[in-house]
Amino acid sequence: SQQGEEDPQALSIQEGENATMNCSYKTSINNLQWYRQNSGRGLVHLILIRSNEREKHSGRLRVTLDTSKKSSSLLITASRAADTASYFCATVPDGTGNQFYFGTGTSLTVIP
Amino acid sequence: DTAVSQTPKYLVTQMGNDKSIKCEQNLGHDTMYWYKQDSKKFLKIMFSYNNKELIINETVPNRFSPKSPDKAHLNLHINSLELGDSAVYFCASSQVWGYEAFFGQGTRLTVV
């Protein structure tokens, strides 16, 4: 399977704390992306990191990529109740015609 | 204006019926996708269309047939519906294949 796997499957934190989610994948990649899905809604793109990049920031989001370990992490700092959602990593492997393969997701609950 | 819109949002139908889900994007993107999300939130790619041409069919049963009358529309027709087809189906589009994807709100299909 080319899908990624997120860890943990579920995470519950207090508002104001940081949340870290990890994604592991199996094949070499062109890029890796993180998406958020609120309950009953479609996915929203958060950030993309290319295979030659190691870290990217966007607002309260920080993404790292370690291609030697085939893993990525998403850090949400100073979490808010509105961050409650499922978070998915999506890998675009090399040589597959740039297809998206989504991971299993992390369900984040931020308690006010 | 909604960027990627799907209709209907909910679809309840009996086994053996044929149904269609419509998708339209007003972003001017050349690439569109269909994804299936199961009850465990796992997202699986079904089809990708790049400028109206089918790129990849990820071993989806031939009861599923995508139709793209123009590059702004990618409809999904399903024949002889089965219980296992119950899921949420998402349409998405991207400007460049394998990069930031914009998702519709999803169509929850329930086969009874």
CSV table of C-alpha atoms in Angstrom, one decimal:
chain,number,residue,atom,x,y,z
A,1,SER,CA,0.0,0.0,0.0
A,2,GLN,CA,1.2,3.5,-0.7
A,3,GLN,CA,-0.9,5.2,1.9
A,4,GLY,CA,0.7,7.0,4.8
A,5,GLU,CA,-0.1,6.3,8.4
A,6,GLU,CA,-0.7,9.0,11.0
A,7,ASP,CA,0.2,8.7,14.6
A,8,PRO,CA,-1.6,9.0,17.0
A,9,GLN,CA,-5.0,8.0,15.7
A,10,ALA,CA,-6.6,10.3,18.3
A,11,LEU,CA,-5.3,13.2,20.3
A,12,SER,CA,-7.0,15.2,23.0
A,13,ILE,CA,-5.4,18.4,24.4
A,14,GLN,CA,-6.3,21.5,26.3
A,15,GLU,CA,-6.7,24.8,24.5
A,16,GLY,CA,-3.4,26.7,24.3
A,17,GLU,CA,-1.3,23.5,24.2
A,18,ASN,CA,0.7,22.4,21.2
A,19,ALA,CA,-0.5,19.4,19.1
A,20,THR,CA,1.9,17.2,17.2
A,21,MET,CA,0.9,14.6,14.7
A,22,ASN,CA,3.2,12.3,12.7
A,23,CYS,CA,3.0,10.7,9.3
A,24,SER,CA,5.0,7.8,8.1
A,25,TYR,CA,5.0,6.6,4.5
A,26,LYS,CA,6.6,3.8,2.5
A,27,THR,CA,7.9,5.1,-0.9
A,28,SER,CA,10.0,8.0,-2.1
A,29,ILE,CA,7.9,11.1,-2.6
A,30,ASN,CA,7.6,14.1,-4.8
A,31,ASN,CA,5.8,16.1,-2.1
A,32,LEU,CA,3.8,15.6,1.1
A,33,GLN,CA,0.8,17.6,2.0
A,34,TRP,CA,-1.4,18.1,5.2
A,35,TYR,CA,-5.1,18.5,5.1
A,36,ARG,CA,-7.8,19.2,7.7
A,37,GLN,CA,-11.3,17.8,7.7
A,38,ASN,CA,-13.9,19.2,10.0
A,39,SER,CA,-16.8,16.9,10.9
A,40,GLY,CA,-19.1,16.4,7.9
A,41,ARG,CA,-17.1,18.6,5.6
A,42,GLY,CA,-14.6,18.3,2.8
A,43,LEU,CA,-10.8,18.4,3.2
A,44,VAL,CA,-9.0,21.7,3.3
A,45,HIS,CA,-5.4,22.0,2.2
A,46,LEU,CA,-3.1,23.3,5.0
A,47,ILE,CA,0.5,23.1,3.7
A,48,LEU,CA,2.7,21.4,1.2
A,49,ILE,CA,6.3,20.4,1.6
A,50,ARG,CA,8.5,19.2,-1.2
A,51,SER,CA,10.9,16.3,-1.0
A,52,ASN,CA,13.9,18.7,-1.0
A,53,GLU,CA,12.6,20.7,1.9
A,54,ARG,CA,13.0,19.9,5.5
A,55,GLU,CA,10.7,22.4,7.3
A,56,LYS,CA,7.9,24.8,6.4
A,57,HIS,CA,5.8,27.2,8.5
A,58,SER,CA,2.4,28.7,7.9
A,59,GLY,CA,0.9,30.7,10.7
A,60,ARG,CA,0.6,28.4,13.7
A,61,LEU,CA,1.5,25.4,11.7
A,62,ARG,CA,5.0,23.9,11.4
A,63,VAL,CA,5.7,20.9,9.2
A,64,THR,CA,8.9,18.9,9.1
A,65,LEU,CA,10.0,16.2,6.6
A,66,ASP,CA,12.6,13.6,7.1
A,67,THR,CA,13.0,11.7,3.8
A,68,SER,CA,15.6,9.3,5.3
A,69,LYS,CA,13.1,8.1,7.8
A,70,LYS,CA,10.1,8.6,5.5
A,71,SER,CA,8.3,10.6,8.0
A,72,SER,CA,6.7,14.0,8.5
A,73,SER,CA,5.3,15.8,11.5
A,74,LEU,CA,2.7,18.6,11.8
A,75,LEU,CA,2.9,20.8,14.8
A,76,ILE,CA,0.0,23.1,15.7
A,77,THR,CA,1.0,25.7,18.3
A,78,ALA,CA,-1.2,27.4,20.8
A,79,SER,CA,-4.2,25.3,19.8
A,80,ARG,CA,-7.7,26.6,19.8
A,81,ALA,CA,-11.1,24.8,20.0
A,82,ALA,CA,-11.6,25.6,16.3
A,83,ASP,CA,-8.6,23.4,15.5
A,84,THR,CA,-10.7,20.3,16.5
A,85,ALA,CA,-10.8,18.2,13.3
A,86,SER,CA,-9.2,15.3,11.6
A,87,TYR,CA,-5.8,15.8,10.0
A,88,PHE,CA,-4.5,13.8,7.1
A,89,CYS,CA,-1.2,13.6,5.4
A,90,ALA,CA,-1.2,13.0,1.7
A,91,THR,CA,1.9,11.7,-0.2
A,92,VAL,CA,2.5,12.1,-3.8
A,93,PRO,CA,5.1,9.4,-4.6
A,94,ASP,CA,7.7,9.6,-7.3
A,95,GLY,CA,6.8,7.8,-10.6
A,96,THR,CA,3.1,7.3,-10.1
A,97,GLY,CA,1.9,10.2,-12.2
A,98,ASN,CA,1.6,12.5,-9.2
A,99,GLN,CA,-1.3,10.7,-7.5
A,100,PHE,CA,-2.4,11.6,-4.0
A,101,TYR,CA,-2.4,8.9,-1.4
A,102,PHE,CA,-3.9,9.8,2.0
A,103,GLY,CA,-3.0,8.5,5.4
A,104,THR,CA,-5.4,7.2,8.0
A,105,GLY,CA,-5.8,10.5,9.8
A,106,THR,CA,-5.4,11.8,13.3
A,107,SER,CA,-8.5,13.0,15.1
A,108,LEU,CA,-7.6,16.1,17.2
A,109,THR,CA,-9.9,17.3,20.0
A,110,VAL,CA,-9.0,20.7,21.6
A,111,ILE,CA,-10.8,21.1,24.9
A,112,PRO,CA,-11.7,24.8,25.7
B,1,ASP,CA,-18.8,31.3,-4.7
B,2,THR,CA,-18.3,27.7,-3.9
B,3,ALA,CA,-15.1,26.5,-5.6
B,4,VAL,CA,-15.9,22.8,-5.9
B,5,SER,CA,-19.6,21.8,-5.6
B,6,GLN,CA,-21.1,18.4,-5.5
B,7,THR,CA,-24.8,17.4,-5.8
B,8,PRO,CA,-26.5,15.8,-4.1
B,9,LYS,CA,-25.1,16.1,-0.6
B,10,TYR,CA,-27.1,13.1,0.6
B,11,LEU,CA,-28.2,10.1,-1.5
B,12,VAL,CA,-30.2,7.2,-0.1
B,13,THR,CA,-31.0,4.4,-2.6
B,14,GLN,CA,-31.8,0.7,-2.8
B,15,MET,CA,-29.5,-2.0,-3.9
B,16,GLY,CA,-29.4,-2.5,-7.6
B,17,ASN,CA,-30.3,1.1,-8.5
B,18,ASP,CA,-28.2,3.3,-10.8
B,19,LYS,CA,-27.3,6.8,-9.5
B,20,SER,CA,-25.1,9.8,-10.5
B,21,ILE,CA,-23.2,12.3,-8.5
B,22,LYS,CA,-22.4,15.6,-10.1
B,23,CYS,CA,-19.3,17.8,-9.5
B,24,GLU,CA,-18.4,21.2,-10.8
B,25,GLN,CA,-15.4,23.4,-10.2
B,26,ASN,CA,-15.1,27.1,-11.0
B,27,LEU,CA,-11.4,27.4,-10.3
B,28,GLY,CA,-10.3,26.8,-13.9
B,29,HIS,CA,-8.3,23.8,-12.8
B,30,ASP,CA,-7.2,21.2,-15.4
B,31,THR,CA,-7.2,18.2,-13.0
B,32,MET,CA,-10.2,16.7,-11.1
B,33,TYR,CA,-10.4,13.7,-8.8
B,34,TRP,CA,-12.9,11.4,-7.2
B,35,TYR,CA,-12.2,9.9,-3.7
B,36,LYS,CA,-14.1,7.5,-1.6
B,37,GLN,CA,-14.0,7.8,2.2
B,38,ASP,CA,-15.2,4.8,4.2
B,39,SER,CA,-16.6,4.7,7.7
B,40,LYS,CA,-13.1,4.7,9.2
B,41,LYS,CA,-12.3,7.9,7.3
B,42,PHE,CA,-9.9,6.2,5.0
B,43,LEU,CA,-9.7,8.1,1.7
B,44,LYS,CA,-9.1,6.2,-1.5
B,45,ILE,CA,-8.4,7.6,-4.9
B,46,MET,CA,-10.9,6.4,-7.5
B,47,PHE,CA,-10.2,8.4,-10.6
B,48,SER,CA,-8.1,11.3,-11.8
B,49,TYR,CA,-9.0,13.4,-14.9
B,50,ASN,CA,-6.5,15.8,-16.4
B,51,ASN,CA,-8.0,18.1,-19.0
B,52,LYS,CA,-10.9,15.7,-19.6
B,53,GLU,CA,-8.7,12.6,-20.1
B,54,LEU,CA,-8.7,9.8,-17.6
B,55,ILE,CA,-5.3,9.4,-16.1
B,56,ILE,CA,-5.6,6.6,-13.5
B,57,ASN,CA,-8.4,4.2,-12.5
B,58,GLU,CA,-7.3,2.7,-9.2
B,59,THR,CA,-8.8,-0.7,-9.6
B,60,VAL,CA,-12.4,0.6,-9.1
B,61,PRO,CA,-15.1,-1.8,-10.3
B,62,ASN,CA,-16.4,-1.0,-13.7
B,63,ARG,CA,-19.8,-0.3,-12.2
B,64,PHE,CA,-18.3,3.1,-11.5
B,65,SER,CA,-17.9,5.3,-14.5
B,66,PRO,CA,-16.6,8.9,-14.5
B,67,LYS,CA,-17.8,11.3,-17.2
B,68,SER,CA,-16.3,14.6,-17.9
B,69,PRO,CA,-18.3,16.7,-20.4
B,70,ASP,CA,-15.8,19.6,-20.0
B,71,LYS,CA,-12.9,20.3,-17.8
B,72,ALA,CA,-15.0,22.1,-15.2
B,73,HIS,CA,-17.2,19.0,-14.6
B,74,LEU,CA,-16.5,15.5,-13.5
B,75,ASN,CA,-19.6,13.4,-12.8
B,76,LEU,CA,-19.6,9.9,-11.3
B,77,HIS,CA,-22.2,7.3,-12.4
B,78,ILE,CA,-22.7,4.2,-10.4
B,79,ASN,CA,-24.5,1.1,-11.8
B,80,SER,CA,-26.1,-1.7,-9.8
B,81,LEU,CA,-25.4,-0.2,-6.4
B,82,GLU,CA,-24.2,-2.6,-3.7
B,83,LEU,CA,-24.3,-2.2,0.1
B,84,GLY,CA,-20.5,-1.9,0.1
B,85,ASP,CA,-20.7,1.3,-2.0
B,86,SER,CA,-22.1,3.1,1.0
B,87,ALA,CA,-19.5,5.8,1.8
B,88,VAL,CA,-18.8,9.5,1.4
B,89,TYR,CA,-17.6,10.4,-2.1
B,90,PHE,CA,-15.5,13.5,-2.6
B,91,CYS,CA,-14.7,15.4,-5.7
B,92,ALA,CA,-11.6,17.5,-5.8
B,93,SER,CA,-9.6,19.6,-8.3
B,94,SER,CA,-6.1,21.0,-8.5
B,95,GLN,CA,-4.4,23.4,-10.8
B,96,VAL,CA,-1.4,21.1,-11.1
B,97,TRP,CA,-1.7,17.4,-10.9
B,98,GLY,CA,-0.3,16.3,-7.5
B,99,TYR,CA,-0.4,19.7,-5.8
B,100,GLU,CA,-2.8,21.6,-3.6
B,101,ALA,CA,-6.3,20.0,-4.1
B,102,PHE,CA,-9.6,21.7,-3.4
B,103,PHE,CA,-12.3,19.4,-2.2
B,104,GLY,CA,-16.1,19.5,-2.5
B,105,GLN,CA,-18.3,19.0,0.6
B,106,GLY,CA,-18.9,15.4,-0.2
B,107,THR,CA,-21.8,13.2,-1.1
B,108,ARG,CA,-22.9,10.7,1.6
B,109,LEU,CA,-24.3,7.7,-0.3
B,110,THR,CA,-26.3,5.1,1.7
B,111,VAL,CA,-27.3,1.9,-0.1
B,112,VAL,CA,-30.1,0.0,1.7
